[in-house]
XYZ file of C-alpha atoms in Angstrom:
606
model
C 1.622 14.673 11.931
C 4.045 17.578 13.382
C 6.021 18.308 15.726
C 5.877 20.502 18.856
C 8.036 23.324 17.276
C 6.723 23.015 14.043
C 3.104 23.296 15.790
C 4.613 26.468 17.509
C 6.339 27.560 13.847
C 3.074 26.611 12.034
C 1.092 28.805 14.427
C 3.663 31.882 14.566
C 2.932 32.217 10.749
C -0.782 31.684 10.865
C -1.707 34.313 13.434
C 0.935 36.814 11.455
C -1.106 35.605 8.562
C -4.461 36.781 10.161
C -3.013 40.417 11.469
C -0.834 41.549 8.560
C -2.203 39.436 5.471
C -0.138 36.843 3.150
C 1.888 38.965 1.059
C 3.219 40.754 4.167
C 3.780 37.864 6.278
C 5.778 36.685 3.414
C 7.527 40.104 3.353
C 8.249 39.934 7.403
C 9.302 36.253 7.044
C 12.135 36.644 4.345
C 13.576 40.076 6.151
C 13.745 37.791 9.524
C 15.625 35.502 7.763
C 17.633 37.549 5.068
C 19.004 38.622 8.401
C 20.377 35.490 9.568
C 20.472 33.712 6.144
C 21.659 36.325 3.631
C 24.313 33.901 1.934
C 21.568 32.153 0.560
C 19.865 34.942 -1.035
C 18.573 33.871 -4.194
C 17.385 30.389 -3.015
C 15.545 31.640 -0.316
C 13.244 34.845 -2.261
C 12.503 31.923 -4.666
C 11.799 29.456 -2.165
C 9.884 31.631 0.852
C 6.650 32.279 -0.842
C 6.070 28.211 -1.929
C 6.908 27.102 1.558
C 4.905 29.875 3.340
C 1.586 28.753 1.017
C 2.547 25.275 1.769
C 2.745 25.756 5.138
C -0.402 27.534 5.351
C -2.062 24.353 4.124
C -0.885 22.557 6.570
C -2.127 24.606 8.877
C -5.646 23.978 8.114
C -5.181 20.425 7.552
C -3.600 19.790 11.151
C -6.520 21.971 12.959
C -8.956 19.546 11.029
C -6.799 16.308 11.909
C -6.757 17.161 15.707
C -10.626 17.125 15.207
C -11.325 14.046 12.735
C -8.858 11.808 13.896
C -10.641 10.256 17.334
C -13.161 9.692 14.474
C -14.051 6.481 13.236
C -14.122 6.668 9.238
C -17.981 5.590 9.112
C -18.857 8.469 10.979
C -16.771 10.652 8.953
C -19.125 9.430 6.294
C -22.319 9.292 7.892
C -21.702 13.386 9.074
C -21.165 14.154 5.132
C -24.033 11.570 4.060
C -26.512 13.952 6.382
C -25.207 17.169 4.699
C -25.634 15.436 0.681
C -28.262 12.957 1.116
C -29.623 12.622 -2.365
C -26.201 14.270 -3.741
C -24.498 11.001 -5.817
C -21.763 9.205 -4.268
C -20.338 7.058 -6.293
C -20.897 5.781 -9.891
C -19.586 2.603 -11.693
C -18.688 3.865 -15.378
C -18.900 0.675 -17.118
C -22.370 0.064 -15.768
C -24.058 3.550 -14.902
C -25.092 2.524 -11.561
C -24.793 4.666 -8.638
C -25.123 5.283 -5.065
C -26.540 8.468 -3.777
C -24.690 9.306 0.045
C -27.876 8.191 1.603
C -27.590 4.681 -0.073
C -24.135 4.324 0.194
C -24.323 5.070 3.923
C -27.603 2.809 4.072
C -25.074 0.067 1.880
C -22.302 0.524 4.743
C -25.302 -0.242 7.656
C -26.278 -3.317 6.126
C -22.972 -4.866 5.995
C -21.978 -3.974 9.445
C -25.062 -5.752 10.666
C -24.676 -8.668 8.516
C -21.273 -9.336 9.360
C -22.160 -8.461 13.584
C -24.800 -10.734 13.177
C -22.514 -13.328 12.318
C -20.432 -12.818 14.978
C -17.680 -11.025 13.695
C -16.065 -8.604 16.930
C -13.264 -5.887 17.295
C -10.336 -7.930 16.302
C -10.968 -10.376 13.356
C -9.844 -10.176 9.856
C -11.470 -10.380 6.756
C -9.514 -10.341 3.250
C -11.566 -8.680 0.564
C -10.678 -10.318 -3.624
C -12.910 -8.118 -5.449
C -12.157 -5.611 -8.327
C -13.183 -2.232 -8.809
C -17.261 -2.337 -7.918
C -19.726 -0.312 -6.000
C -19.749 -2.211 -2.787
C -15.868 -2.112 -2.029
C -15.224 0.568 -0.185
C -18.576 0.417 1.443
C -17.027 -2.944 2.629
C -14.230 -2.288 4.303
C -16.242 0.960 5.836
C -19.262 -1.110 7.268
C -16.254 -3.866 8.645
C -14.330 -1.169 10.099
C -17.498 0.713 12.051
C -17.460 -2.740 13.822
C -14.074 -2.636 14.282
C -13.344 -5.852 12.390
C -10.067 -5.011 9.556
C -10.245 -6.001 5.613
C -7.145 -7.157 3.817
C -7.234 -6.067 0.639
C -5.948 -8.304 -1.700
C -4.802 -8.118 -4.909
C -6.942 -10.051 -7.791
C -3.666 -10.851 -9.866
C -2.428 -12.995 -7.462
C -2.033 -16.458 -7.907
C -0.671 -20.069 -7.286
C 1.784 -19.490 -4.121
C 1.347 -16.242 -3.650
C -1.537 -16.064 -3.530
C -1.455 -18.698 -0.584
C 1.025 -16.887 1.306
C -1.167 -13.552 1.583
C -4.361 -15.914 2.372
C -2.076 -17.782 5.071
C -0.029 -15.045 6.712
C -2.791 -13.630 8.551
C -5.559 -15.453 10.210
C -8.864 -14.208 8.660
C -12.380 -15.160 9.822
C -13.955 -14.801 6.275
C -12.965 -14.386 2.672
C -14.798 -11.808 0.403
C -14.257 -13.018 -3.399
C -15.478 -12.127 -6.789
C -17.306 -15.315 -8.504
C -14.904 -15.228 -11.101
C -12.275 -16.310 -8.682
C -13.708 -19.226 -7.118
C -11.908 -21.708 -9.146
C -8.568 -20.144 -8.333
C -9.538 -20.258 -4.437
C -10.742 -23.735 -4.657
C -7.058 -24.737 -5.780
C -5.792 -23.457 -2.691
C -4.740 -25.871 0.294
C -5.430 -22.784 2.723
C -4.038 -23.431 6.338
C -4.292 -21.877 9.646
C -1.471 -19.494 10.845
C -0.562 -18.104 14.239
C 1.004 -15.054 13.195
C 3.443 -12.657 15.501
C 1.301 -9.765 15.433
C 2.497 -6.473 15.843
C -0.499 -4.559 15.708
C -1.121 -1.101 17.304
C -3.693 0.022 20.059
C -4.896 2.259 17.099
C -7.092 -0.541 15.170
C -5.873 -1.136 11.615
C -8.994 -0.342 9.365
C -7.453 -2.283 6.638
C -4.197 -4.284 5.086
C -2.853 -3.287 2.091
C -0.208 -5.726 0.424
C 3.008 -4.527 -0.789
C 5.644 -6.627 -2.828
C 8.229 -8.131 -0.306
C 11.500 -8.619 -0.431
C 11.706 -12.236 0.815
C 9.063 -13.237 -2.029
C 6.068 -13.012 -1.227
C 3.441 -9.397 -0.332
C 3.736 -8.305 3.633
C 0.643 -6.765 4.577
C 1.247 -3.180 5.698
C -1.163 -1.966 8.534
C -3.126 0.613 7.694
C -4.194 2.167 11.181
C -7.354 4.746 11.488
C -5.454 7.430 12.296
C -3.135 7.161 9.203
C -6.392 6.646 7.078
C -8.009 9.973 8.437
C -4.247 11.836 8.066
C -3.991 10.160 4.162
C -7.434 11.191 3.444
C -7.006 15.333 4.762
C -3.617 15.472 2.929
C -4.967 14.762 -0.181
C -8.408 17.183 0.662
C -6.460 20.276 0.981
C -3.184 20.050 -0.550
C -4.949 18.946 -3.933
C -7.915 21.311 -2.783
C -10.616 18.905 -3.635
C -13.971 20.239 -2.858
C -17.449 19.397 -3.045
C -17.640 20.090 -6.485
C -15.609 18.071 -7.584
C -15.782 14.858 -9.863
C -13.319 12.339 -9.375
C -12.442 9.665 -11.910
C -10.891 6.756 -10.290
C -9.343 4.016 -12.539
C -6.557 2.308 -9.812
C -7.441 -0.763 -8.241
C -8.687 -0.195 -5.344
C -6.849 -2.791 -3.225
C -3.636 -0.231 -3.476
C -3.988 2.915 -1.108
C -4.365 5.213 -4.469
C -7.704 3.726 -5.278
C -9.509 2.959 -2.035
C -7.865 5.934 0.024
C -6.699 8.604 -1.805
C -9.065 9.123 -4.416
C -11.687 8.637 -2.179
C -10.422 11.145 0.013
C -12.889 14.096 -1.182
C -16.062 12.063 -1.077
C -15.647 10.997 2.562
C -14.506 14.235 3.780
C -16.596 16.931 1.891
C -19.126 15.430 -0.317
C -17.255 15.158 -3.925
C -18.217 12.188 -6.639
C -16.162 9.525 -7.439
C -16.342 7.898 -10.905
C -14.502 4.394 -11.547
C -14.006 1.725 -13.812
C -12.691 -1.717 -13.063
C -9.422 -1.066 -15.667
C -7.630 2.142 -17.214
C -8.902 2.415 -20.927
C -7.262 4.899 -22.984
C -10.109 4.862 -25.549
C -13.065 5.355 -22.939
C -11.314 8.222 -21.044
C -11.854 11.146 -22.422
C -15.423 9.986 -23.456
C -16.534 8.960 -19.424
C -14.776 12.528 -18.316
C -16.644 13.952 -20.528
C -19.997 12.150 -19.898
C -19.924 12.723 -15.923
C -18.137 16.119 -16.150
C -14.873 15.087 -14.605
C -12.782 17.919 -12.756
C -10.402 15.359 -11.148
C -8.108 12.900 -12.025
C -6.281 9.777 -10.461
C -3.505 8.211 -12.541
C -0.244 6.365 -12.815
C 2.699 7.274 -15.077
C 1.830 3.874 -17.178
C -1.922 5.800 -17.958
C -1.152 8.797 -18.902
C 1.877 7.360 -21.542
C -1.201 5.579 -23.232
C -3.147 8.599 -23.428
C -0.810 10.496 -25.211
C -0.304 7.518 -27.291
C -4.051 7.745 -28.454
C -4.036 9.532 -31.888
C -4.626 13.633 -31.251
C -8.200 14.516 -32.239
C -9.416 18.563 -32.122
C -11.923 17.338 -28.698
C -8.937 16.794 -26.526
C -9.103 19.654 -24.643
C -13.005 19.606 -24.618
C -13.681 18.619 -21.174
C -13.715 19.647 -17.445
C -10.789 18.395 -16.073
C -8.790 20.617 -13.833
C -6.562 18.452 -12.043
C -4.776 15.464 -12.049
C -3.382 13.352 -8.874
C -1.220 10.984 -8.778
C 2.995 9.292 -8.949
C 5.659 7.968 -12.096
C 4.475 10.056 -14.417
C 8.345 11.183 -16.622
C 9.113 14.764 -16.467
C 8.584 14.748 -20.189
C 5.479 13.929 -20.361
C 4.052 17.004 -17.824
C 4.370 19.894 -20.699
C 3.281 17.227 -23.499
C -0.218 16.389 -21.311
C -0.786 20.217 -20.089
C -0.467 21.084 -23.598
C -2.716 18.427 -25.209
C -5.241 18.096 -22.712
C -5.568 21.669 -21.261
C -4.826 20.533 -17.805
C -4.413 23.440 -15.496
C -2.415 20.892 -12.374
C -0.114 18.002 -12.019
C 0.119 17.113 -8.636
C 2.519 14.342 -8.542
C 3.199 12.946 -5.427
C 6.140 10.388 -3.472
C 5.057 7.651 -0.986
C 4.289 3.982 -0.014
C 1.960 2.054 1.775
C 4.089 0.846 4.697
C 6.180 3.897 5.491
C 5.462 7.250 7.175
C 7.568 9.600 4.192
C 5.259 11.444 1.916
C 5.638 14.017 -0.595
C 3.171 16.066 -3.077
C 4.140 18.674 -5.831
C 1.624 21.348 -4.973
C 3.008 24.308 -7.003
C 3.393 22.242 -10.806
C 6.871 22.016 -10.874
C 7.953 19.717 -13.636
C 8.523 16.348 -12.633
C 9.410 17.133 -8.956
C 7.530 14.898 -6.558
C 7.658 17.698 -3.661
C 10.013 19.680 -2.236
C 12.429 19.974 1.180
C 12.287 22.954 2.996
C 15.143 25.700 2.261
C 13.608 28.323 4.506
C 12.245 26.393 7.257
C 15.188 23.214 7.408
C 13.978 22.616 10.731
C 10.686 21.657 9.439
C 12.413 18.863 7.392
C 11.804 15.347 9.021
C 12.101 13.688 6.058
C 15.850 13.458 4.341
C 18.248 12.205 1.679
C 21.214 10.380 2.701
C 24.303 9.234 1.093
C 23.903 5.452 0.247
C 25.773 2.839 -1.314
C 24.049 1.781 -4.769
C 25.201 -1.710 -4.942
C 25.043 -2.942 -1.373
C 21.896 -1.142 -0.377
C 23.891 0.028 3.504
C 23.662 3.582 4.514
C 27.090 5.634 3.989
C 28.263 6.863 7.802
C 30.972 9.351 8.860
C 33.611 9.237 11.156
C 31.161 9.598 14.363
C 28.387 6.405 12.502
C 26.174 8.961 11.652
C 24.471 9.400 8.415
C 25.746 12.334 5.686
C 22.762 13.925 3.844
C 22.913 14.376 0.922
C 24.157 18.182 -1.343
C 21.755 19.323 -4.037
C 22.430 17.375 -7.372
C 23.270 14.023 -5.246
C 21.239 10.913 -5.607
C 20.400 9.242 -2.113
C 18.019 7.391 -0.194
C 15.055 8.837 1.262
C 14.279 8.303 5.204
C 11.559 9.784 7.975
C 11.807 10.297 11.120
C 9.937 8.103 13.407
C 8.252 9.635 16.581
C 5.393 9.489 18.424
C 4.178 12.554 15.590
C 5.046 11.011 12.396
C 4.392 6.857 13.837
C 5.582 3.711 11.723
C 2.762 0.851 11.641
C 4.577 -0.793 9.288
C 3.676 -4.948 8.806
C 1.727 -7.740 10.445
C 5.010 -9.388 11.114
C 7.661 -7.537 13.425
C 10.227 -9.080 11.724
C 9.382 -7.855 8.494
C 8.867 -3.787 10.158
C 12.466 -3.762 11.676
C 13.860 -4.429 8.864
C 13.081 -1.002 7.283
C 14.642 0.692 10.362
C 17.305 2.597 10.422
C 19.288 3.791 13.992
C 21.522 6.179 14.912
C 20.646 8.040 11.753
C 21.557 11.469 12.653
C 22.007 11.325 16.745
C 22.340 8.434 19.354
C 18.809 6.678 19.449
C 16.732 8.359 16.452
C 14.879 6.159 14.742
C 14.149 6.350 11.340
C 12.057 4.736 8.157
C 14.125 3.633 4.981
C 12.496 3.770 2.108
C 14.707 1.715 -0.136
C 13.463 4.830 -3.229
C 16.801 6.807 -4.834
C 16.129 10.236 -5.208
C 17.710 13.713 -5.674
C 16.832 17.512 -4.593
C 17.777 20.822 -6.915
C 19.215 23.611 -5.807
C 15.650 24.642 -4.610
C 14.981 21.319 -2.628
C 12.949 20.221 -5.231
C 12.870 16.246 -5.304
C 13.079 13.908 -8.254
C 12.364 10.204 -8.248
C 15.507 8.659 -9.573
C 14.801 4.759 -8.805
C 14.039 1.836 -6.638
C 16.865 0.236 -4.654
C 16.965 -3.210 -3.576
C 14.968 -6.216 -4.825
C 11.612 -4.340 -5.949
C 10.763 -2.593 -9.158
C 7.494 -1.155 -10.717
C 5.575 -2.300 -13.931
C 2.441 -1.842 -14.703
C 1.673 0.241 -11.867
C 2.362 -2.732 -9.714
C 5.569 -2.816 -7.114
C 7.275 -6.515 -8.073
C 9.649 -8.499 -6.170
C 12.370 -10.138 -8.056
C 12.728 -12.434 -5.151
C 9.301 -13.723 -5.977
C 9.968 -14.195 -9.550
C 13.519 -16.119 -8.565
C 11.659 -18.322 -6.226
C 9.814 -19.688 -9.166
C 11.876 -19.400 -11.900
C 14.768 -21.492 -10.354
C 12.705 -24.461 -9.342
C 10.827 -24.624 -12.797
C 13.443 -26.839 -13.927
C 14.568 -30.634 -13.651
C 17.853 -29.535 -11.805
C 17.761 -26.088 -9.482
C 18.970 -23.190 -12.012
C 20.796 -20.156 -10.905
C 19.185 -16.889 -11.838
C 19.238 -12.972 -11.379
C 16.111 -11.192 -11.635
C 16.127 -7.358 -12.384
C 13.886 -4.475 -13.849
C 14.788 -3.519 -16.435
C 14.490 0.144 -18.505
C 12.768 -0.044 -22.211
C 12.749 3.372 -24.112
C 9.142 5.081 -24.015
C 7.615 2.925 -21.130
C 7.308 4.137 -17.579
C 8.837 1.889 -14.541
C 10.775 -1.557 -15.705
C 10.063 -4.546 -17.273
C 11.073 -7.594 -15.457
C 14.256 -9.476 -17.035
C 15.610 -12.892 -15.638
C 19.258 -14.214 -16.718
C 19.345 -18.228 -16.049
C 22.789 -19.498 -15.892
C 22.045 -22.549 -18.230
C 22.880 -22.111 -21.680
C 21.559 -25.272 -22.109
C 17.744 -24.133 -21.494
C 16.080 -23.581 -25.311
C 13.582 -21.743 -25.934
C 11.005 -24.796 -25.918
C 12.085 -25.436 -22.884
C 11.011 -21.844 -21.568
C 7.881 -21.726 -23.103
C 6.415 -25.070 -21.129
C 7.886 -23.514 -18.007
C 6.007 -20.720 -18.549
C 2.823 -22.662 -19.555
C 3.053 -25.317 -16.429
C 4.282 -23.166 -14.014
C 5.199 -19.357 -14.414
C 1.259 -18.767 -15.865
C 0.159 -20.446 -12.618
C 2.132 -19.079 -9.466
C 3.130 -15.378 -11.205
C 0.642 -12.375 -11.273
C 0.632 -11.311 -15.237
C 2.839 -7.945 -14.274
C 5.184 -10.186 -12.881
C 6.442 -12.592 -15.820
C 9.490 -11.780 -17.304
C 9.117 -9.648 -20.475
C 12.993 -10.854 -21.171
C 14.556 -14.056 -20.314
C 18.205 -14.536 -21.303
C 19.953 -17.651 -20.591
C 23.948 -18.167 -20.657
C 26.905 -18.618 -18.060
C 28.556 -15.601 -17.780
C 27.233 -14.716 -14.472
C 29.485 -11.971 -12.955
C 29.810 -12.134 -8.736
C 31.208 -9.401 -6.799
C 34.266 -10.428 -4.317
C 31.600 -11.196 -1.741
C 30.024 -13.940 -4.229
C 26.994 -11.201 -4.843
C 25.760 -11.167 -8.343
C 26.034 -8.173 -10.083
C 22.857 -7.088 -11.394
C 24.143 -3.294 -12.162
C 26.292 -4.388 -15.038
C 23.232 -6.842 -16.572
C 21.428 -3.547 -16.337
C 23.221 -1.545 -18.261
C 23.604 -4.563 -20.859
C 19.837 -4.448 -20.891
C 18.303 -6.324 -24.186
C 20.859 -5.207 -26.493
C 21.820 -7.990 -28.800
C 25.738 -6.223 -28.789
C 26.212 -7.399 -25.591
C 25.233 -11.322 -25.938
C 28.314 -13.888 -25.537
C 28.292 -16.827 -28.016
C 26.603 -18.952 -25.915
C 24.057 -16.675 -24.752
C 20.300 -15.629 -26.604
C 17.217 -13.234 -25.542
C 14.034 -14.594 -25.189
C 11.028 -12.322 -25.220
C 7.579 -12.906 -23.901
C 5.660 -11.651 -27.038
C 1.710 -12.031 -26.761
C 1.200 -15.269 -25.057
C 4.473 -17.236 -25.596
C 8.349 -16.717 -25.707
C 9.910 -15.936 -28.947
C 13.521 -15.560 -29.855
C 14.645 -12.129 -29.769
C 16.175 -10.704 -33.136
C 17.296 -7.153 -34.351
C 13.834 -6.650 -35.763
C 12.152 -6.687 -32.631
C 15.229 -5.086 -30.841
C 14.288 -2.338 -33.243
C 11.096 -3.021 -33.366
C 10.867 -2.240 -29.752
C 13.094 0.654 -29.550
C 10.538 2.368 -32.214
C 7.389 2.005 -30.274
C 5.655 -0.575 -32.726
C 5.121 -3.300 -30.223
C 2.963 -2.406 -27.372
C 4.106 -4.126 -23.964
């Protein structure tokens, strides 16, 4: 989504691009603004011919979204479907079965008719529990041609949250795997008349993100910004039709049901998946269907490199890898190991309407901000305050952005060009608006993400602010875990939840301090059998637990988490009343130097 001058900038450079050829349009561009600019010399000649190839991408991919986007997504399909009838679709790796375009599209039909049939209209909801398989994007294709939106929930939930997600919407029909009919059946589901804040634009789906007050806010997913997500990825990754996708995300997050499926939908590539990332099968499935394409997390890509070197590593077809958290020093270590040619690590969420991508393989950079074109820049860093989360304003109230080399919090512009859908529940979108940002009446999206630029613009994930973190490639909310850890005792218990860092291991572990020294570590263990087991998804139970009462509050009675961070698991730090628990297999054990060290080494696998 752009602007009117950046349509006008965009289409300056594309027809000087048609008369006088890239390299000289790149040559006219930097003289016009040596001219006006010549102070910043150096940056720019580095800087002009990225953002001039960039932009040219962009180019095409706005002509095409001012086509596709009045679209619905099944006809998207169906038009690529005629083109590759017999071509295959998609293939499940742990089973070998596939779906040519013809079938898939044939697959989509029949479950838009079943569920018409049944009466479902424009309007109603249906949540979708299933893991990786064949039919699920078909699913929530065939529901949306009838204009009917799936929720996609996540299969790790459980107990009360899982309850919440099944309550805060109303949905006309539930589409489970059979192996979670016993954890439905515990469920005391109830009707809920929601405050919908739903755009004209139908949502196609409902993606869950971890929320801040506990429990996962379902973050619309409108048409338009599925056709816009799905063209960003086709052409600044430059998927084609040859290519082979391998796909091992869940695909009730964006990355698996949207992204990655991205090349199929729009020009007739395959996707491969499995249900779960395994290290050992990688290599052998890329292999097998001739992978050229890769979707990953940071988390994956550590235990690939942990997988002992054999002389076949680089004996394969991959080309390209897509995807976000992956450390900066782990890009030279996989390019070098694995012969792959591009790293195209990317910056966004579900809910918000800020995106970045690394097109040109700069080491660990998740994108860049324009240094030629400012202008073009709706998307900036601003100063923040770490500890209180508030948004550091001059004199005037307005926001200061951030210098090169300065951690702050990323924000987007909202207009009618770059739209917010953000929740179900308005009360849940306003609270990730910002106003008076820059001017008098702008409006824009916070992401709650600490990051810096380079002298270059180049941006580097730093860390999550607020009361999220990632593990596992799944976003957590402490909130959630302190909802359930303080009521698993006989008397209410006071606790802090916080991610925290371990050496070698990408994201943070969660880490809960209870201020009781009293609680043993029997105690924690049938906690965490009667209760924690039961009402926490498995990436959410705390890898530490450390229990004493030396709390630390800020003047304004706020618990400082910052300095328990820092602390971390480190034995040096532990008062006399105070001991480490750590969750190691499927109970709690005491935490000693030798797992410290242990740990610290890389011998125990998290």
């Amino acid at each position: 989504m752009v602007s009117i001058k950046m349509m006008l900038i965009l289409s300056v450079i594309a027809i000087l691009t048609s008369i006088f050829g890239f390299t000289n349009t790149i040559l006219t561009t930097m003289t016009l603004l040596l001219i006006t600019n010549y102070q910043r010399l150096p940056v720019m000649i580095y800087c002009l011919p990225r953002e001039l190839k960039f932009l040219s991408k962009i180019i095409r991919m706005v002509i095409n979204l001012k086509k596709l986007q009045r679209k619905p997504l099944c006809e998207l399909f169906a038009n690529i479907a005629k083109k590759y009838p017999d071509k295959i679709a998609i293939i499940d790796a742990e089973t070998d079965q596939s779906l040519t375009f013809n079938e898939f599209l044939k697959l989509t039909h029949k479950i838009a008719n079943f569920f018409q049939a049944n009466g479902f209209t424009k309007g109603d909801n249906v949540a979708i529990m299933l893991p990786n398989q064949i039919e699920y994007i078909p699913m929530y294709l065939g529901l949306s041609s009838i204009s009917v939106s799936a929720a996609f929930i996540n299969i790790n939930q459980v107990g009360e949250t899982l309850k919440h997600s099944l309550n805060v919407m109303e949905f006309k029909a539930i589409i489970y795997h059979t192996d979670l009919e016993e954890t439905l059946r515990n469920l005391n589901l109830v009707d809920n008349d929601s405050d919908y804040g739903i755009s004209p634009d139908y949502p196609v789906a409902y993606v869950f993100t971890s929320g801040t007050t506990g429990h996962p806010k379902p973050a619309v997913m409108a048409r338009k910004k599925f056709t816009a997500g799905y063209l960003i990825f086709r052409y600044l990754t430059s998927i084609d039709t040859n290519d082979i996708v391998y796909n091992t995300l869940p695909m009730y997050h964006t990355s698996g049901s949207l992204i990655f499926f991205a090349g199929t939908i729009l020009c007739g590539s395959t996707m491969v998946f499995r249900k779960k990332f395994s290290a050992s099968k990688f290599l052998e499935d890329c292999r097998k269907y001739n992978v050229t394409y890769v979707g990953y997390i940071g988390e994956m890509m550590r235990y690939l490199l942990a997988q002992p070197e054999k002389e076949i590593d680089r004996q394969h077809h991959i080309k390209k890898i897509v995807g976000n958290g992956l450390r900066r020093s782990l890009f030279t270590q996989l390019r070098s190991r694995f012969n792959i040619e591009h790293i195209y690590e990317f910056y966004g969420a579900t809910e918000s309407n800020v995106g970045f991508i690394n097109d040109d393989n700069t080491d660990g950079a998740v994108g860049f901000l324009f240094k030629c074109f400012p202008f073009l820049n709706l998307k900036t860093l601003v100063k923040i305050d770490q500890n209180t989360g508030e948004l550091i304003r001059d004199d005037n109230g307005f926001c200061i952005e951030c210098e090169p080399g300065e951690p702050g919090t990323m924000v987007g512009l909202i207009n009618n060009n770059q739209p917010y859908y953000g929740y179900v529940q308005k009360n849940d979108s306003v609270k990730k608006v910002a106003r008076n940002v820059f001017q008098s009446g702008d409006s824009y999206f916070m992401t709650g993400d600490l990051l810096m630029t380079d002298q270059f613009g180049y941006l580097y994930f730093l860390d999550r602010l607020g009361d999220t973190f990632r593990w596992k490639g799944e976003n957590v909310s402490t909130v959630e875990i302190e909802n359930i850890v303080s009521s698993s005792f006989e008397s209410y218990t006071h606790c802090i939840v916080y991610g925290q860092a371990i050496p070698g291991y990408e994201g943070r572990a969660g880490m809960v301090y209870i201020n009781d020294p009293s609680i043993n570590l029997r105690m924690i263990n049938t906690v965490f059998n009667d209760n924690w087991k039961h009402n926490l998804p498995s990436y959410a139970l705390p890898v530490f637990v450390r229990v004493g009462n030396e709390m630390q509050v800020t003047s304004t009675f706020k618990y400082q988490k910052e300095q328990l961070k820092k602390e971390g698991f480190d034995l040096e730090y532990l008062m006399d009343d105070e001991k480490i628990f750590f969750l190691f297999g499927d109970s709690y054990v005491e935490f000693d130097e030798l797992l410290f060290q242990d740990l610290k080494d890389g011998k125990i696998i998290l």
